[in-house]
Short mmCIF file of N, CA and C in Angstrom, two decimals:
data_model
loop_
_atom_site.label_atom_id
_atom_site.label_comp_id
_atom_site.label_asym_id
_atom_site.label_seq_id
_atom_site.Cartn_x
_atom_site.Cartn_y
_atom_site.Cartn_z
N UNK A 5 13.04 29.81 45.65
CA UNK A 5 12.15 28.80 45.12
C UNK A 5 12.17 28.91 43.59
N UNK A 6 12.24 27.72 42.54
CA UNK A 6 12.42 28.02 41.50
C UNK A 6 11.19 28.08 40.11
N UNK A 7 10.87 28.71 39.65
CA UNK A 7 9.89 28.43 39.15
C UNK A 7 9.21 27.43 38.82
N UNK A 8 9.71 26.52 38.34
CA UNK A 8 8.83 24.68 38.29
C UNK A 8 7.95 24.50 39.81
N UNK A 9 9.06 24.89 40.81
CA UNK A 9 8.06 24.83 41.97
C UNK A 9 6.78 25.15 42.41
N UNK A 10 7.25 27.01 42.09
CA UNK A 10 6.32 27.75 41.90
C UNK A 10 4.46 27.09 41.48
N UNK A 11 5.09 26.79 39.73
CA UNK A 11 3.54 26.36 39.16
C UNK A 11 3.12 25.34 40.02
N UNK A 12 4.21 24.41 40.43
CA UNK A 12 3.91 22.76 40.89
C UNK A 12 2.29 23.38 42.11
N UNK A 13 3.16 23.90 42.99
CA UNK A 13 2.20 24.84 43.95
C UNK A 13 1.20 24.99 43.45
N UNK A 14 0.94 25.71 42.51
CA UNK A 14 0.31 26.70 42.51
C UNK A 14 -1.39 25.85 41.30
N UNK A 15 -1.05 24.90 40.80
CA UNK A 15 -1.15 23.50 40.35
C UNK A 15 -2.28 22.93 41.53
N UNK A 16 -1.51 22.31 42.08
CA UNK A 16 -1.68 21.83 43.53
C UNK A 16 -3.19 22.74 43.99
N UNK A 17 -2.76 23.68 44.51
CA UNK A 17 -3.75 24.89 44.67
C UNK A 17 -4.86 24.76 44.16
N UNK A 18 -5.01 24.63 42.89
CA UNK A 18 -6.20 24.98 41.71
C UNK A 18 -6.49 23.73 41.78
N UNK A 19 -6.35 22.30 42.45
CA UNK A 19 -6.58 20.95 42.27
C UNK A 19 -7.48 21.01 43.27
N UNK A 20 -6.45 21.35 44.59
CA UNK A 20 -7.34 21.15 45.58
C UNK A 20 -8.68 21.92 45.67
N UNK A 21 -8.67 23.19 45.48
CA UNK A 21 -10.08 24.24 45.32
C UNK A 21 -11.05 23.61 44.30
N UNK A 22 -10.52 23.17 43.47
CA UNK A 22 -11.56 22.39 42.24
C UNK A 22 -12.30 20.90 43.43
N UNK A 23 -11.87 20.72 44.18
CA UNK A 23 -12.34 19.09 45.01
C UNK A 23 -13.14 19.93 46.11
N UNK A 24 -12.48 21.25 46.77
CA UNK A 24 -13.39 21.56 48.11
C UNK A 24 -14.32 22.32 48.29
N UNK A 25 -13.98 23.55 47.01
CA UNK A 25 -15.40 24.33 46.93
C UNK A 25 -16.78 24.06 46.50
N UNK A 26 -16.72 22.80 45.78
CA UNK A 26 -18.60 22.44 45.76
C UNK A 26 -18.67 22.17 46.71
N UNK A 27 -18.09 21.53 47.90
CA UNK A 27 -18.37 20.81 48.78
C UNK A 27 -19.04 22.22 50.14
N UNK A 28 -17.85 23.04 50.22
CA UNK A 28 -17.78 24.36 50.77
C UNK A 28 -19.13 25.29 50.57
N UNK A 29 -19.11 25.44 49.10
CA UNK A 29 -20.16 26.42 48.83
C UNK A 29 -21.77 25.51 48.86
N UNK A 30 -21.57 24.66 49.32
CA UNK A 30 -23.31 23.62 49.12
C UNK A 30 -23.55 23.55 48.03
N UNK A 31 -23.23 23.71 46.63
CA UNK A 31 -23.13 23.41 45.27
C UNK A 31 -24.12 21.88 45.52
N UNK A 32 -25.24 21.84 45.23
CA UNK A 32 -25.92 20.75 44.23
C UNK A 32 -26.88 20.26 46.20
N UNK A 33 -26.98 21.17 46.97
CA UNK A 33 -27.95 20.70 48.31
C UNK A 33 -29.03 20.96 47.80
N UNK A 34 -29.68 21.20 46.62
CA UNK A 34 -30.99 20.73 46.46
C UNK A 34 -31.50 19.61 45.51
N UNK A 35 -30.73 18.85 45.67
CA UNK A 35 -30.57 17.69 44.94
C UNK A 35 -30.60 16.68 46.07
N UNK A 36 -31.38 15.54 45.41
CA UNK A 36 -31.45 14.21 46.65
C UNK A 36 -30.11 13.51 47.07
N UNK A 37 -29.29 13.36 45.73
CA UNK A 37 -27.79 12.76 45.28
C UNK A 37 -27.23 14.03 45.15
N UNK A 38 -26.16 14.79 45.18
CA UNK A 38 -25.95 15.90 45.02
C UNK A 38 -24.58 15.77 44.12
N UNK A 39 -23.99 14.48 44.62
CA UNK A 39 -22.57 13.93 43.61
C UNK A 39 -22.94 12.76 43.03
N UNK A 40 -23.80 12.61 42.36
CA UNK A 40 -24.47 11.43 41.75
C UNK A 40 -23.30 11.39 39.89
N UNK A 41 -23.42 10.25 39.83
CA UNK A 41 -22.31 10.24 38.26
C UNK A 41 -23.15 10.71 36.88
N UNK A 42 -22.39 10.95 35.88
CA UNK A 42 -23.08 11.71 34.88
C UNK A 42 -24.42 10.91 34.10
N UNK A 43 -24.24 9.30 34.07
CA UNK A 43 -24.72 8.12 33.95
C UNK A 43 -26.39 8.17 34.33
N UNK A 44 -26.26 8.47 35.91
CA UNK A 44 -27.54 8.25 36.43
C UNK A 44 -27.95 9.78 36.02
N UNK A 45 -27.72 10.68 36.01
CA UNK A 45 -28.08 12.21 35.92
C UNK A 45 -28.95 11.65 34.02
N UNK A 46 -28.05 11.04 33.34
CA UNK A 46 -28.83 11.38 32.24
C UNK A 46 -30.12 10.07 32.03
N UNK A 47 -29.29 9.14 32.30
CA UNK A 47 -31.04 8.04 32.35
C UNK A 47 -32.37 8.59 33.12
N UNK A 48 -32.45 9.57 33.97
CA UNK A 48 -33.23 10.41 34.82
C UNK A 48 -33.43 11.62 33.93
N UNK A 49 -33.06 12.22 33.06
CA UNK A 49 -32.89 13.21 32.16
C UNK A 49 -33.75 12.43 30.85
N UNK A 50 -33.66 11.25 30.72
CA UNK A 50 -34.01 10.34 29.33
C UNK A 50 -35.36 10.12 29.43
N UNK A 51 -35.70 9.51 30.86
CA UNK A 51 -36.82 9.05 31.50
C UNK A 51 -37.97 10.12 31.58
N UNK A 52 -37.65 11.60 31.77
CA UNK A 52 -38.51 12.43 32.06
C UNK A 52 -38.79 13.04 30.83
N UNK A 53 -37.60 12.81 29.69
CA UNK A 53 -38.18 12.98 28.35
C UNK A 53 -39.05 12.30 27.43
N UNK A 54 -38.84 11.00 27.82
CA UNK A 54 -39.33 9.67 26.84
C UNK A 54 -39.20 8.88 27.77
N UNK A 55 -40.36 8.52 28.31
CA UNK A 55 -40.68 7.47 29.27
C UNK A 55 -41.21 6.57 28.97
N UNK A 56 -40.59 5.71 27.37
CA UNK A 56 -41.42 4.51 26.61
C UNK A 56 -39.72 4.51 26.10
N UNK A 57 -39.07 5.40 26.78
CA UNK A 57 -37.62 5.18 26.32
C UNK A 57 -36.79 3.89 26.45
N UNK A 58 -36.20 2.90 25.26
CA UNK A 58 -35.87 1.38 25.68
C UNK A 58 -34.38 1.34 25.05
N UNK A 59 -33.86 1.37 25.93
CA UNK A 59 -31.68 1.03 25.57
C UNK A 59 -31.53 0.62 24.54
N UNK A 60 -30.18 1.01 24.03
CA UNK A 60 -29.98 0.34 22.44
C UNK A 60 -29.01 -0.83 22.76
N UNK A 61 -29.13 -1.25 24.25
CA UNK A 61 -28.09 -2.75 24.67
C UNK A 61 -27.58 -2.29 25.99
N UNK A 62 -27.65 -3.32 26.33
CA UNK A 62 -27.64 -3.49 27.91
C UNK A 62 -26.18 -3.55 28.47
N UNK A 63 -25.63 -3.51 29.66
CA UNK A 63 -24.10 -3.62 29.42
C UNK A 63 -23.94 -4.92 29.47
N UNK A 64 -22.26 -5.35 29.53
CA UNK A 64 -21.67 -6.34 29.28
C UNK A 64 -21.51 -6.87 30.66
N UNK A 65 -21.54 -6.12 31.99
CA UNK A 65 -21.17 -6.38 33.23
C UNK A 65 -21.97 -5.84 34.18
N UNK A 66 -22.44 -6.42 34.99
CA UNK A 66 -23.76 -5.13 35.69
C UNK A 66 -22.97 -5.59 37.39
N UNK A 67 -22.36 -5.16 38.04
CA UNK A 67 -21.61 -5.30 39.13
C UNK A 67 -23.18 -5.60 40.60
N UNK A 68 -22.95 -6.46 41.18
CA UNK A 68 -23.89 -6.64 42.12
C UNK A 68 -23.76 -5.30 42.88
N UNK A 69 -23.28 -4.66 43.12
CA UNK A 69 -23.40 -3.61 43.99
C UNK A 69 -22.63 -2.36 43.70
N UNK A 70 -22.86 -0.69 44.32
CA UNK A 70 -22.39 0.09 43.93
C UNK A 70 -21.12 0.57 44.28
N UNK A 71 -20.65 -0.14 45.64
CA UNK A 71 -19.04 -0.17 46.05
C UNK A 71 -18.46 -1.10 45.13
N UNK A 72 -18.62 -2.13 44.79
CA UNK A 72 -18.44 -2.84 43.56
C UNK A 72 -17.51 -1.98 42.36
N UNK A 73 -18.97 -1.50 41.73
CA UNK A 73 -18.81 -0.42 40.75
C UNK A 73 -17.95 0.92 40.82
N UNK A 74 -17.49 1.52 42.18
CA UNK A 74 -16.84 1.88 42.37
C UNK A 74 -15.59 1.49 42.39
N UNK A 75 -15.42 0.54 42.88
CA UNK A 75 -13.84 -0.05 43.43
C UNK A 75 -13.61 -0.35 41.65
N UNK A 76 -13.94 -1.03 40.80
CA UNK A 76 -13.76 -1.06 39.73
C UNK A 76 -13.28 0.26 38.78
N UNK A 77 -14.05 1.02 38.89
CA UNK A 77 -14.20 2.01 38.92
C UNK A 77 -12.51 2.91 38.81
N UNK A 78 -12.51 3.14 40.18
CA UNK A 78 -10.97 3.16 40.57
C UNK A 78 -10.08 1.96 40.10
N UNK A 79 -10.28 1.22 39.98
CA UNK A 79 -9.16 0.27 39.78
C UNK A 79 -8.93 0.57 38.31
N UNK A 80 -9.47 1.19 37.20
CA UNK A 80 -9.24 1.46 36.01
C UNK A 80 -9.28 2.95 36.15
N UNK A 81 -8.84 3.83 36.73
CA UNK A 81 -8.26 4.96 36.90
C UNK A 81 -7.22 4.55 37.22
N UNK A 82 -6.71 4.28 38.19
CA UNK A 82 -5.08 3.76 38.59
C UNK A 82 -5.00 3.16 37.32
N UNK A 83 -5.34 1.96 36.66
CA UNK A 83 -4.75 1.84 35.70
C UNK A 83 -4.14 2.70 34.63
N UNK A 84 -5.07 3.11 34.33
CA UNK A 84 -4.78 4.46 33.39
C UNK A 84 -3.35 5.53 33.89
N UNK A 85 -4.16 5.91 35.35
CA UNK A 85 -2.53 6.57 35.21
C UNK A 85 -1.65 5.89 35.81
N UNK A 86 -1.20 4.46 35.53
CA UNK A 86 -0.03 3.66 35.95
C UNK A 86 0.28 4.15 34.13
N UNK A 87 -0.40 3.60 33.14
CA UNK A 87 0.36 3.28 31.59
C UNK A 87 0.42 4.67 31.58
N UNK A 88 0.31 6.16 31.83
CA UNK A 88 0.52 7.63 31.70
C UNK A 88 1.47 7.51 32.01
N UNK A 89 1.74 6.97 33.36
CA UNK A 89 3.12 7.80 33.96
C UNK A 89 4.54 7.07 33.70
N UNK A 90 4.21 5.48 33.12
CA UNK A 90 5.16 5.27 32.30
C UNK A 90 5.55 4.99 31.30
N UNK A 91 4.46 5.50 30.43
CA UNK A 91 4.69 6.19 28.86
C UNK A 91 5.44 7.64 29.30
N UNK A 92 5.21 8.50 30.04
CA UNK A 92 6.14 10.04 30.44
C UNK A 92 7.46 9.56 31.01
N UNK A 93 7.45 8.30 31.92
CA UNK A 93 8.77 8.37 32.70
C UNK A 93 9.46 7.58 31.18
N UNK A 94 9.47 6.92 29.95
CA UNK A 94 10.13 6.13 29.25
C UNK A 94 10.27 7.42 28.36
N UNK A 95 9.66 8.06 28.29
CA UNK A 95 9.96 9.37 27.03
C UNK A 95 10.82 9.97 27.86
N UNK A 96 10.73 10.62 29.27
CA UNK A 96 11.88 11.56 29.91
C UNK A 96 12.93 10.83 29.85
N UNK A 97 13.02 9.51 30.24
CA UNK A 97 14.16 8.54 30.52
C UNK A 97 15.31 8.67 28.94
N UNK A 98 14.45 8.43 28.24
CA UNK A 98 15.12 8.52 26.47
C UNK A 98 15.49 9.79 26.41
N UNK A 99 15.05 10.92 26.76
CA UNK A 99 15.25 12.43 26.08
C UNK A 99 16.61 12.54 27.22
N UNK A 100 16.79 11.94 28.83
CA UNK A 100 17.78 12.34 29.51
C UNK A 100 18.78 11.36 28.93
N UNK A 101 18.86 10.08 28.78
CA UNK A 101 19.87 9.19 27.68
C UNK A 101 20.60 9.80 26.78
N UNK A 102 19.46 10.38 25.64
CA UNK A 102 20.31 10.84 24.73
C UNK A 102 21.27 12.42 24.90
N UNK A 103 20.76 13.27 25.90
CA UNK A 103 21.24 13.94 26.67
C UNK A 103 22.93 14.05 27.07
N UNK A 104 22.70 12.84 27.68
CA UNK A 104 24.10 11.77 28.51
C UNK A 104 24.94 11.70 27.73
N UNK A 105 24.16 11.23 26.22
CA UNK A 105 25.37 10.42 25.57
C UNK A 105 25.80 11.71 24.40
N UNK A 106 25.08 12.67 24.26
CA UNK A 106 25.60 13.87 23.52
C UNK A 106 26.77 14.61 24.25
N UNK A 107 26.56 14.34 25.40
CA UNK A 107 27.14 15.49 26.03
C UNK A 107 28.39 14.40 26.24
N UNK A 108 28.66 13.01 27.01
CA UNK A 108 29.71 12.40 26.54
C UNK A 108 30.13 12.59 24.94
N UNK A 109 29.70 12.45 24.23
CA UNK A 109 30.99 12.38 22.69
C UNK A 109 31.43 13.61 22.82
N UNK A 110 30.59 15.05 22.80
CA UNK A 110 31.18 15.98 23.47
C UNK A 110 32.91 15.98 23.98
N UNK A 111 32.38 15.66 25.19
CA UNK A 111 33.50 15.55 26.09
C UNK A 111 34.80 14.92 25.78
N UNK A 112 34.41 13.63 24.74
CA UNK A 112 35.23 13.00 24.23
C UNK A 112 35.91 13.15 23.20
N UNK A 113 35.69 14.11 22.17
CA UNK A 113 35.99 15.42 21.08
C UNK A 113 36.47 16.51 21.95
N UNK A 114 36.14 16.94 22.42
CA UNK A 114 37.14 17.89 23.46
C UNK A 114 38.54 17.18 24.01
N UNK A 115 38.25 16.19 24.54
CA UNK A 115 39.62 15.73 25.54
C UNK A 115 40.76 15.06 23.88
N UNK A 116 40.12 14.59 22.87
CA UNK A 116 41.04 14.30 21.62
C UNK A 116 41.11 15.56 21.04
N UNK A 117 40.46 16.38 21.20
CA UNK A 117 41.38 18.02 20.59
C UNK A 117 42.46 18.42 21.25
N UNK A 118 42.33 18.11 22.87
CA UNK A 118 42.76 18.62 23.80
C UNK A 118 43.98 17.80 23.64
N UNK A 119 44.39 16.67 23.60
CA UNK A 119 45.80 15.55 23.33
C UNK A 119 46.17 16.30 22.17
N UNK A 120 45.26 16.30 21.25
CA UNK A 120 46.36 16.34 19.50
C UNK A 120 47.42 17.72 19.61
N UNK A 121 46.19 18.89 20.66
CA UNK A 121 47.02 19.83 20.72
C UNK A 121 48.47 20.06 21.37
N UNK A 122 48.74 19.09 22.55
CA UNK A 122 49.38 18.90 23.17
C UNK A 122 50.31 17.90 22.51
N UNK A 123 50.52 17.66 21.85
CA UNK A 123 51.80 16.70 20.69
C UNK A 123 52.19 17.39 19.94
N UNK A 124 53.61 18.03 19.60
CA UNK A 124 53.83 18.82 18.81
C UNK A 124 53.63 18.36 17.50
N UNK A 125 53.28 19.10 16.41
CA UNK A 125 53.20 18.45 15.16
C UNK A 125 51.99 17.79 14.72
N UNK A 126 51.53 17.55 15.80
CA UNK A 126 50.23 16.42 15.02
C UNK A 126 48.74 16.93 14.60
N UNK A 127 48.88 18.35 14.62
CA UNK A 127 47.90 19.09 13.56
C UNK A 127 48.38 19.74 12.49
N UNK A 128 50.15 19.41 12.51
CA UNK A 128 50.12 19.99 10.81
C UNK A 128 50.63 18.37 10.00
N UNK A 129 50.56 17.01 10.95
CA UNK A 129 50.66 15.64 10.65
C UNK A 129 48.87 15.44 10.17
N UNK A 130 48.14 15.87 10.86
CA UNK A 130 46.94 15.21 10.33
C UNK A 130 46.21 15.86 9.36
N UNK A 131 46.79 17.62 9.16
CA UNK A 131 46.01 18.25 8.00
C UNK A 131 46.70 17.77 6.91
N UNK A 132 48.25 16.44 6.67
CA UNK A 132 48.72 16.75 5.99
C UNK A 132 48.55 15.26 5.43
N UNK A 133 47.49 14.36 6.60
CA UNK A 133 47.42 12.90 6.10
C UNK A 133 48.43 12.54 6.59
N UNK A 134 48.80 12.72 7.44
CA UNK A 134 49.89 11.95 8.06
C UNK A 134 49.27 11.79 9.91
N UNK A 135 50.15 10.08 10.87
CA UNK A 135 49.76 10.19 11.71
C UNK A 135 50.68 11.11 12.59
N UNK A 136 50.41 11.63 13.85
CA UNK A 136 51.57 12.03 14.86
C UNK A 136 52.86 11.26 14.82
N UNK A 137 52.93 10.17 14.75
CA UNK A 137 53.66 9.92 14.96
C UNK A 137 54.60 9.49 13.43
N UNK A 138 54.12 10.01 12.75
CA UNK A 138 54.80 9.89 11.36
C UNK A 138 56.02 10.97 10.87
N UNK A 139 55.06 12.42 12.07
CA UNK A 139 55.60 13.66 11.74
C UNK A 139 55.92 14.49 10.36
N UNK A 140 57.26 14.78 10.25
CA UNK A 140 57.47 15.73 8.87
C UNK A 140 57.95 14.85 8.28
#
């Protein structure tokens, strides 16, 4: 197994334990909402501080309902990581391109070293400004 794997795993691992152990350990059962969003946690936090407390603007969109707000919700997470993953796949794509094409001229400087050497004469014709086929 090769190391990239390895972390990929091991990644994986630390993802999934981060999603199952609140759930596992009862993390937040004395709470009415126990996975409630950070949103409502602090207007309830605002309210018990300053309860003459009045918004500095209301939102722009108030969704009739909270599956609503969810599905939205998600639908601009997927967004997000749709433009991530192909801003990463257009940067890998370019870094393996230029890759390709280094390693072709490469190849292609090798195989014209590899001819000139194989013509008699035509490396003491070209150190001398002359073509192969000009000779002495």
């Amino acid at each position: 197994m090769s190391r990239n794997t390895k972390i990929n795993i091991l990644l994986l691992l630390v993802v999934a334990a981060l999603a199952v152990l609140p759930l596992a350990l009862g993390l937040g059962d004395h709470k009415d909402a126990p996975f409630t969003g950070s949103d409502g946690e602090a207007e309830t936090a605002i309210t018990e501080i300053e309860p003459d407390y009045k918004p500095w603007f209301s939102p722009l969109y108030e969704p009739p309902s909270g599956e609503i707000e969810s599905a939205l919700f998600s639908l601009q997470a997927a967004l997000g990581a749709g433009v991530l993953a192909y801003y990463f796949g257009l940067h890998r794509g370019r870094r393996q391109g230029e890759q390709r094409a280094l390693e072709r001229e490469r190849d292609q400087d090798q195989d014209q070293h590899r001819d000139a050497e194989s013509v008699p004469g035509a490396t003491a014709g070209k150190s001398a400004g002359k073509s192969p086929a000009e000779g002495d």
